[in-house]
XYZ file of C-alpha atoms in Angstrom:
190
model
C 101.238 115.269 78.783
C 103.751 117.138 80.697
C 104.515 119.781 78.225
C 102.636 120.999 75.023
C 104.214 121.212 71.512
C 103.376 123.282 68.853
C 102.106 120.466 66.626
C 100.730 119.840 63.190
C 97.690 117.277 62.717
C 98.773 115.598 59.592
C 95.184 115.275 58.519
C 95.146 119.210 57.740
C 97.161 118.383 54.624
C 95.599 115.045 53.927
C 96.671 114.620 50.450
C 100.394 115.390 50.775
C 102.634 112.341 50.808
C 103.575 111.240 54.392
C 107.326 111.877 53.994
C 106.536 115.540 52.564
C 104.287 116.246 55.483
C 107.220 115.694 57.974
C 109.553 118.025 55.883
C 106.698 120.510 55.516
C 105.752 120.631 59.329
C 109.550 120.889 60.265
C 110.021 123.837 57.562
C 106.881 125.667 58.872
C 108.219 125.741 62.286
C 106.318 123.062 64.063
C 107.922 121.247 67.076
C 105.842 118.116 66.357
C 103.705 116.226 64.165
C 100.723 114.255 64.743
C 100.520 111.269 62.245
C 97.609 108.966 61.402
C 98.066 105.240 61.553
C 95.790 104.686 58.454
C 98.350 106.647 56.273
C 101.427 105.086 58.043
C 99.884 101.704 57.241
C 99.279 102.500 53.697
C 102.727 103.832 53.333
C 104.045 100.500 54.674
C 101.724 98.383 52.507
C 102.999 100.310 49.405
C 106.664 99.193 50.150
C 107.800 101.993 52.394
C 109.713 101.035 55.442
C 109.126 102.078 59.085
C 112.900 102.944 59.342
C 112.518 105.525 56.492
C 109.651 107.385 58.410
C 111.627 107.025 61.626
C 114.716 108.778 59.882
C 112.547 111.615 58.427
C 111.334 112.397 61.962
C 114.645 112.319 63.271
C 116.318 114.416 60.636
C 113.237 116.868 61.065
C 113.514 117.394 64.666
C 110.196 117.061 65.162
C 108.484 115.033 67.928
C 105.389 112.886 67.880
C 103.350 113.807 70.796
C 100.269 111.544 69.560
C 99.496 109.100 66.819
C 95.624 108.839 65.758
C 93.824 106.344 66.658
C 92.961 102.955 67.937
C 89.343 102.311 67.415
C 86.511 99.946 68.012
C 88.330 98.737 71.343
C 85.140 99.967 73.269
C 82.437 98.832 70.774
C 83.741 95.657 69.819
C 81.550 92.511 70.748
C 83.370 89.783 73.008
C 83.819 87.827 69.795
C 85.516 90.528 67.927
C 87.518 92.062 70.975
C 90.382 89.789 70.738
C 91.134 90.631 67.033
C 90.490 94.265 67.753
C 92.811 94.309 70.715
C 95.420 92.599 68.458
C 95.065 95.616 65.883
C 95.291 98.279 68.651
C 98.314 96.519 70.112
C 100.126 96.502 66.734
C 99.372 100.347 66.026
C 100.439 100.980 69.687
C 103.919 99.242 68.898
C 104.298 101.232 65.744
C 103.625 104.527 67.699
C 106.451 103.368 70.248
C 108.860 102.467 67.466
C 108.436 106.054 66.054
C 108.878 107.616 69.501
C 105.138 108.803 70.202
C 104.246 109.053 73.714
C 100.674 108.683 73.281
C 98.077 106.971 71.092
C 94.575 108.385 70.601
C 91.851 105.897 71.898
C 88.977 107.014 69.852
C 85.643 106.690 71.759
C 82.562 104.767 71.279
C 80.107 106.563 68.998
C 76.940 105.601 70.420
C 75.513 105.075 73.877
C 78.321 103.189 75.505
C 78.676 100.849 78.623
C 81.096 102.861 80.646
C 82.148 99.927 82.839
C 82.991 97.846 79.738
C 84.837 100.950 78.221
C 86.897 101.134 81.713
C 87.843 97.580 81.787
C 88.978 97.606 78.131
C 90.866 101.004 78.380
C 92.681 99.694 81.328
C 94.070 96.543 79.553
C 94.986 98.638 76.587
C 96.760 100.994 78.781
C 98.697 98.501 80.579
C 99.826 96.898 77.235
C 100.829 100.336 75.907
C 102.880 101.046 78.877
C 104.626 97.821 78.267
C 105.024 98.538 74.408
C 106.269 102.109 75.078
C 103.007 104.242 73.870
C 100.068 104.880 76.182
C 96.529 105.024 75.077
C 94.859 108.341 75.913
C 90.957 108.606 75.794
C 89.525 110.974 73.529
C 86.054 112.674 73.307
C 84.630 113.673 70.150
C 82.175 116.473 69.950
C 80.161 115.220 67.087
C 79.141 111.797 68.285
C 76.268 110.745 70.067
C 77.985 109.775 73.098
C 81.481 110.457 74.847
C 81.101 114.038 73.272
C 82.589 115.982 76.623
C 85.482 115.964 78.959
C 83.145 114.731 81.649
C 82.465 111.551 79.514
C 86.054 110.667 78.931
C 86.936 111.135 82.394
C 84.578 108.516 83.552
C 86.545 106.016 81.473
C 89.842 107.345 82.845
C 88.719 107.223 86.483
C 86.583 104.024 86.297
C 89.924 102.440 84.886
C 91.299 102.958 88.409
C 94.860 103.188 86.617
C 97.324 105.865 87.909
C 98.637 106.561 84.330
C 95.180 106.798 82.710
C 94.650 109.932 80.765
C 92.541 111.941 78.134
C 93.060 114.107 75.254
C 91.977 117.821 75.512
C 91.513 118.716 72.126
C 90.201 122.576 72.018
C 87.859 121.685 68.823
C 86.143 118.950 70.690
C 86.010 120.855 74.010
C 84.209 123.664 71.920
C 81.954 121.487 69.825
C 81.140 119.015 72.443
C 80.422 121.319 75.334
C 81.180 120.518 78.952
C 82.463 122.353 81.739
C 85.608 124.239 81.965
C 85.666 123.727 85.521
C 86.135 120.048 84.837
C 89.447 120.908 83.096
C 90.678 122.756 86.276
C 89.960 119.617 88.196
C 91.879 117.331 86.150
C 94.996 116.020 87.920
C 98.410 116.986 86.020
C 98.845 113.492 84.976
C 95.546 113.249 83.578
């Protein structure tokens, strides 16, 4: 990401209704809010409208730097993958409609096939660029694999895509370990 925004991860006030989260984040002085797809989809399933969420974001002045998350894209079997890809793309399109620049691409939680992950990430990234919100590979400090910056960077680099990027979440950097020198080696666009 080219600039940093002081943003609220909406999960930190999980039980608060979605529209209240947006209002509270703005009133508290945040510049952005990181929304979760599960919560947005529940709001829509209960009869809420995407236009209502979009209007609340616009009125609040908040930005949505990222939305959380697309999952199973890496771990899905070949038979499962078309349906998983479709779900991921639907979420990417929702993010784009709300003005989010990035979508968090949750990693494989067990020992992964990095070559497969790179191919699938590139496919998602290309679809995301076309839709208007780019997937960014995340590493999680609390899973068996893909716990460090270096792990996520493998996917970014193996994808071979010039717009491939990863998420640098300080919590996961601390929890998963990895080298601070790796951060210094990242290209600005990563």
